[in-house]
Amino acid sequence: MTIKRYEETEIYSKAAEANGFVFTAGIVPSDLARDVKGQTEEVLAEIDRLLALAGTSKSKVVQATIWLSDIRLRDQMNEAYKAWTGGKDTPVRACVEAKLVDPRMLVEISVVALK
């Protein structure tokens, strides 16, 4: 089996392709001044970019894992998430509260998609 890595560093790859699947790392926002909806929109745009780089798209996402710094932010995050999915082709999903790397980060998302 061949593994293709995208935007690899010494620590991690932003995405990897193996056995017909594309996996993203946990994607975090860079604009930490935004609210959770804005940070989610930024993260999902980056996921779109990475999926396109690997030759797939959000319509082929089969799993999403979402970490929120405060689970009470879930409704606001879901506003951006529902706009992203369009309410169709929705993947299985886990959404949990977690302490993120920077306290200003409100959301981190990782997905798995079919090629």
Short mmCIF file of N, CA, C and O in Angstrom, two decimals, residues 12-79:
data_model
loop_
_atom_site.label_atom_id
_atom_site.label_comp_id
_atom_site.label_asym_id
_atom_site.label_seq_id
_atom_site.Cartn_x
_atom_site.Cartn_y
_atom_site.Cartn_z
N TYR A 12 4.31 16.42 11.55
CA TYR A 12 3.08 15.82 11.03
C TYR A 12 2.86 16.25 9.58
O TYR A 12 3.51 17.16 9.08
N SER A 13 1.90 15.57 8.94
CA SER A 13 1.43 15.97 7.62
C SER A 13 0.04 16.56 7.80
O SER A 13 -0.74 16.09 8.63
N LYS A 14 -0.30 17.57 7.00
CA LYS A 14 -1.63 18.16 7.10
C LYS A 14 -2.69 17.21 6.56
O LYS A 14 -3.83 17.25 6.98
N ALA A 15 -2.30 16.36 5.61
CA ALA A 15 -3.21 15.35 5.07
C ALA A 15 -2.39 14.17 4.59
O ALA A 15 -1.20 14.31 4.28
N ALA A 16 -3.04 13.02 4.54
CA ALA A 16 -2.39 11.81 4.03
C ALA A 16 -3.44 10.99 3.29
O ALA A 16 -4.61 10.98 3.65
N GLU A 17 -2.96 10.31 2.25
CA GLU A 17 -3.83 9.49 1.42
C GLU A 17 -3.33 8.06 1.47
O GLU A 17 -2.14 7.80 1.27
N ALA A 18 -4.24 7.12 1.75
CA ALA A 18 -3.87 5.70 1.81
C ALA A 18 -5.10 4.85 1.55
O ALA A 18 -6.19 5.14 2.06
N ASN A 19 -4.94 3.83 0.72
CA ASN A 19 -5.98 2.82 0.49
C ASN A 19 -7.33 3.43 0.11
O ASN A 19 -8.38 2.97 0.54
N GLY A 20 -7.30 4.50 -0.68
CA GLY A 20 -8.53 5.11 -1.17
C GLY A 20 -9.17 6.11 -0.22
O GLY A 20 -10.26 6.61 -0.50
N PHE A 21 -8.50 6.40 0.88
CA PHE A 21 -9.00 7.38 1.85
C PHE A 21 -8.05 8.55 1.97
O PHE A 21 -6.84 8.41 1.78
N VAL A 22 -8.59 9.71 2.33
CA VAL A 22 -7.79 10.89 2.63
C VAL A 22 -8.10 11.28 4.07
O VAL A 22 -9.28 11.39 4.46
N PHE A 23 -7.05 11.46 4.85
CA PHE A 23 -7.17 11.80 6.27
C PHE A 23 -6.56 13.18 6.47
O PHE A 23 -5.47 13.45 5.97
N THR A 24 -7.24 14.04 7.21
CA THR A 24 -6.61 15.32 7.56
C THR A 24 -6.15 15.27 9.00
O THR A 24 -6.72 14.55 9.84
N ALA A 25 -5.15 16.07 9.29
CA ALA A 25 -4.74 16.29 10.67
C ALA A 25 -5.84 17.08 11.36
O ALA A 25 -6.80 17.53 10.71
N GLY A 26 -5.72 17.29 12.63
CA GLY A 26 -6.61 18.21 13.32
C GLY A 26 -6.29 19.62 12.82
O GLY A 26 -5.17 20.10 12.99
N ILE A 27 -7.24 20.25 12.17
CA ILE A 27 -7.02 21.57 11.58
C ILE A 27 -7.53 22.62 12.56
O ILE A 27 -8.67 22.53 13.05
N VAL A 28 -6.69 23.61 12.83
CA VAL A 28 -7.03 24.67 13.78
C VAL A 28 -7.02 26.02 13.07
O VAL A 28 -6.38 26.18 12.03
N PRO A 29 -7.71 26.99 13.62
CA PRO A 29 -7.74 28.32 13.00
C PRO A 29 -6.45 29.09 13.25
O PRO A 29 -5.73 28.83 14.21
N SER A 30 -6.18 30.05 12.37
CA SER A 30 -5.04 30.95 12.61
C SER A 30 -5.52 32.31 13.11
O SER A 30 -4.80 32.99 13.82
N ASP A 31 -6.75 32.69 12.77
CA ASP A 31 -7.31 33.96 13.23
C ASP A 31 -8.04 33.72 14.55
O ASP A 31 -9.23 33.41 14.58
N LEU A 32 -7.30 33.87 15.64
CA LEU A 32 -7.83 33.53 16.95
C LEU A 32 -8.68 34.64 17.57
O LEU A 32 -9.21 34.48 18.66
N ALA A 33 -8.82 35.75 16.85
CA ALA A 33 -9.67 36.84 17.33
C ALA A 33 -11.14 36.60 16.98
O ALA A 33 -12.02 37.26 17.52
N ARG A 34 -11.39 35.65 16.09
CA ARG A 34 -12.76 35.38 15.63
C ARG A 34 -13.52 34.55 16.66
O ARG A 34 -12.93 33.84 17.49
N ASP A 35 -14.85 34.60 16.58
CA ASP A 35 -15.68 33.76 17.44
C ASP A 35 -15.66 32.32 16.90
O ASP A 35 -15.05 32.04 15.86
N VAL A 36 -16.34 31.41 17.58
CA VAL A 36 -16.28 30.01 17.19
C VAL A 36 -16.85 29.78 15.79
O VAL A 36 -16.34 28.94 15.03
N LYS A 37 -17.88 30.51 15.41
CA LYS A 37 -18.43 30.34 14.06
C LYS A 37 -17.39 30.75 13.02
O LYS A 37 -17.16 30.05 12.04
N GLY A 38 -16.74 31.89 13.24
CA GLY A 38 -15.71 32.35 12.31
C GLY A 38 -14.52 31.42 12.26
O GLY A 38 -13.97 31.14 11.19
N GLN A 39 -14.09 30.92 13.42
CA GLN A 39 -12.98 29.97 13.45
C GLN A 39 -13.36 28.68 12.73
O GLN A 39 -12.55 28.11 11.99
N THR A 40 -14.59 28.24 12.91
CA THR A 40 -15.05 27.02 12.23
C THR A 40 -15.06 27.21 10.72
O THR A 40 -14.62 26.33 9.97
N GLU A 41 -15.54 28.36 10.27
CA GLU A 41 -15.55 28.65 8.83
C GLU A 41 -14.13 28.63 8.28
O GLU A 41 -13.88 28.07 7.19
N GLU A 42 -13.18 29.19 9.00
CA GLU A 42 -11.79 29.18 8.56
C GLU A 42 -11.24 27.76 8.49
O GLU A 42 -10.59 27.37 7.51
N VAL A 43 -11.51 26.96 9.52
CA VAL A 43 -11.03 25.58 9.55
C VAL A 43 -11.63 24.77 8.41
O VAL A 43 -10.93 24.01 7.72
N LEU A 44 -12.92 24.92 8.17
CA LEU A 44 -13.57 24.17 7.09
C LEU A 44 -13.07 24.59 5.71
O LEU A 44 -12.94 23.74 4.82
N ALA A 45 -12.74 25.85 5.55
CA ALA A 45 -12.14 26.30 4.27
C ALA A 45 -10.78 25.65 4.07
O ALA A 45 -10.44 25.25 2.95
N GLU A 46 -10.02 25.51 5.14
CA GLU A 46 -8.71 24.84 5.03
C GLU A 46 -8.90 23.36 4.73
O GLU A 46 -8.15 22.78 3.94
N ILE A 47 -9.89 22.73 5.33
CA ILE A 47 -10.19 21.33 5.02
C ILE A 47 -10.58 21.19 3.56
O ILE A 47 -10.11 20.27 2.87
N ASP A 48 -11.40 22.10 3.05
CA ASP A 48 -11.76 22.08 1.61
C ASP A 48 -10.49 22.14 0.76
O ASP A 48 -10.37 21.40 -0.23
N ARG A 49 -9.57 23.02 1.11
CA ARG A 49 -8.32 23.18 0.35
C ARG A 49 -7.51 21.88 0.38
O ARG A 49 -7.01 21.42 -0.66
N LEU A 50 -7.39 21.27 1.55
CA LEU A 50 -6.60 20.04 1.67
C LEU A 50 -7.26 18.89 0.91
O LEU A 50 -6.57 18.10 0.26
N LEU A 51 -8.56 18.78 1.01
CA LEU A 51 -9.26 17.72 0.27
C LEU A 51 -9.08 17.89 -1.23
O LEU A 51 -8.83 16.91 -1.95
N ALA A 52 -9.18 19.12 -1.72
CA ALA A 52 -8.97 19.38 -3.15
C ALA A 52 -7.55 19.03 -3.56
O ALA A 52 -7.32 18.47 -4.64
N LEU A 53 -6.59 19.35 -2.71
CA LEU A 53 -5.19 19.02 -2.98
C LEU A 53 -5.01 17.52 -3.18
O LEU A 53 -4.22 17.08 -4.00
N ALA A 54 -5.79 16.75 -2.42
CA ALA A 54 -5.72 15.29 -2.51
C ALA A 54 -6.69 14.71 -3.55
O ALA A 54 -6.80 13.49 -3.69
N GLY A 55 -7.41 15.57 -4.25
CA GLY A 55 -8.29 15.10 -5.32
C GLY A 55 -9.65 14.61 -4.86
O GLY A 55 -10.27 13.76 -5.50
N THR A 56 -10.15 15.16 -3.77
CA THR A 56 -11.48 14.79 -3.30
C THR A 56 -12.20 16.04 -2.79
O THR A 56 -11.72 17.15 -3.02
N SER A 57 -13.34 15.87 -2.14
CA SER A 57 -14.11 17.02 -1.68
C SER A 57 -14.94 16.67 -0.45
O SER A 57 -15.07 15.50 -0.09
N LYS A 58 -15.56 17.69 0.11
CA LYS A 58 -16.37 17.50 1.32
C LYS A 58 -17.54 16.55 1.10
O LYS A 58 -18.00 15.92 2.04
N SER A 59 -18.02 16.40 -0.13
CA SER A 59 -19.13 15.48 -0.39
C SER A 59 -18.72 14.03 -0.17
O SER A 59 -19.58 13.15 -0.06
N LYS A 60 -17.43 13.78 -0.08
CA LYS A 60 -16.93 12.41 0.12
C LYS A 60 -16.40 12.19 1.54
O LYS A 60 -15.80 11.16 1.83
N VAL A 61 -16.62 13.16 2.43
CA VAL A 61 -16.20 13.00 3.82
C VAL A 61 -17.11 11.97 4.48
O VAL A 61 -18.33 12.06 4.42
N VAL A 62 -16.49 10.96 5.11
CA VAL A 62 -17.25 9.90 5.78
C VAL A 62 -17.20 10.02 7.30
O VAL A 62 -18.04 9.45 7.99
N GLN A 63 -16.21 10.75 7.82
CA GLN A 63 -16.09 10.90 9.27
C GLN A 63 -15.51 12.26 9.60
O GLN A 63 -14.58 12.73 8.94
N ALA A 64 -16.07 12.90 10.62
CA ALA A 64 -15.52 14.16 11.13
C ALA A 64 -15.39 14.05 12.64
O ALA A 64 -16.28 13.52 13.31
N THR A 65 -14.28 14.54 13.16
CA THR A 65 -14.08 14.64 14.60
C THR A 65 -13.87 16.11 14.92
O THR A 65 -13.02 16.76 14.31
N ILE A 66 -14.65 16.60 15.86
CA ILE A 66 -14.62 18.03 16.21
C ILE A 66 -14.32 18.15 17.69
O ILE A 66 -14.96 17.51 18.53
N TRP A 67 -13.33 18.99 17.99
CA TRP A 67 -12.99 19.30 19.37
C TRP A 67 -13.34 20.76 19.62
O TRP A 67 -12.94 21.64 18.86
N LEU A 68 -14.09 21.03 20.68
CA LEU A 68 -14.44 22.39 21.06
C LEU A 68 -13.82 22.69 22.43
O LEU A 68 -13.82 21.83 23.31
N SER A 69 -13.35 23.91 22.60
CA SER A 69 -12.78 24.29 23.90
C SER A 69 -13.86 24.34 24.97
O SER A 69 -13.58 24.18 26.16
N ASP A 70 -15.10 24.55 24.56
CA ASP A 70 -16.24 24.61 25.47
C ASP A 70 -17.44 24.04 24.72
O ASP A 70 -17.86 24.60 23.70
N ILE A 71 -17.97 22.94 25.18
CA ILE A 71 -19.06 22.26 24.47
C ILE A 71 -20.30 23.15 24.33
O ILE A 71 -21.12 22.95 23.44
N ARG A 72 -20.39 24.19 25.15
CA ARG A 72 -21.52 25.12 25.03
C ARG A 72 -21.45 25.95 23.75
O ARG A 72 -22.41 26.60 23.39
N LEU A 73 -20.33 25.88 23.04
CA LEU A 73 -20.17 26.58 21.76
C LEU A 73 -20.69 25.75 20.58
O LEU A 73 -20.61 26.17 19.44
N ARG A 74 -21.22 24.59 20.87
CA ARG A 74 -21.62 23.64 19.83
C ARG A 74 -22.64 24.22 18.85
O ARG A 74 -22.52 24.03 17.64
N ASP A 75 -23.65 24.92 19.35
CA ASP A 75 -24.68 25.46 18.46
C ASP A 75 -24.11 26.46 17.46
O ASP A 75 -24.43 26.42 16.28
N GLN A 76 -23.23 27.35 17.93
CA GLN A 76 -22.62 28.34 17.04
C GLN A 76 -21.69 27.66 16.03
O GLN A 76 -21.65 28.02 14.85
N MET A 77 -20.95 26.66 16.48
CA MET A 77 -20.09 25.90 15.56
C MET A 77 -20.95 25.20 14.51
O MET A 77 -20.63 25.19 13.33
N ASN A 78 -22.07 24.63 14.95
CA ASN A 78 -22.96 23.91 14.04
C ASN A 78 -23.55 24.81 12.95
O ASN A 78 -23.85 24.33 11.86
N GLU A 79 -23.70 26.10 13.23
CA GLU A 79 -24.18 27.03 12.19
C GLU A 79 -23.23 27.00 10.99
O GLU A 79 -23.67 26.88 9.85
#
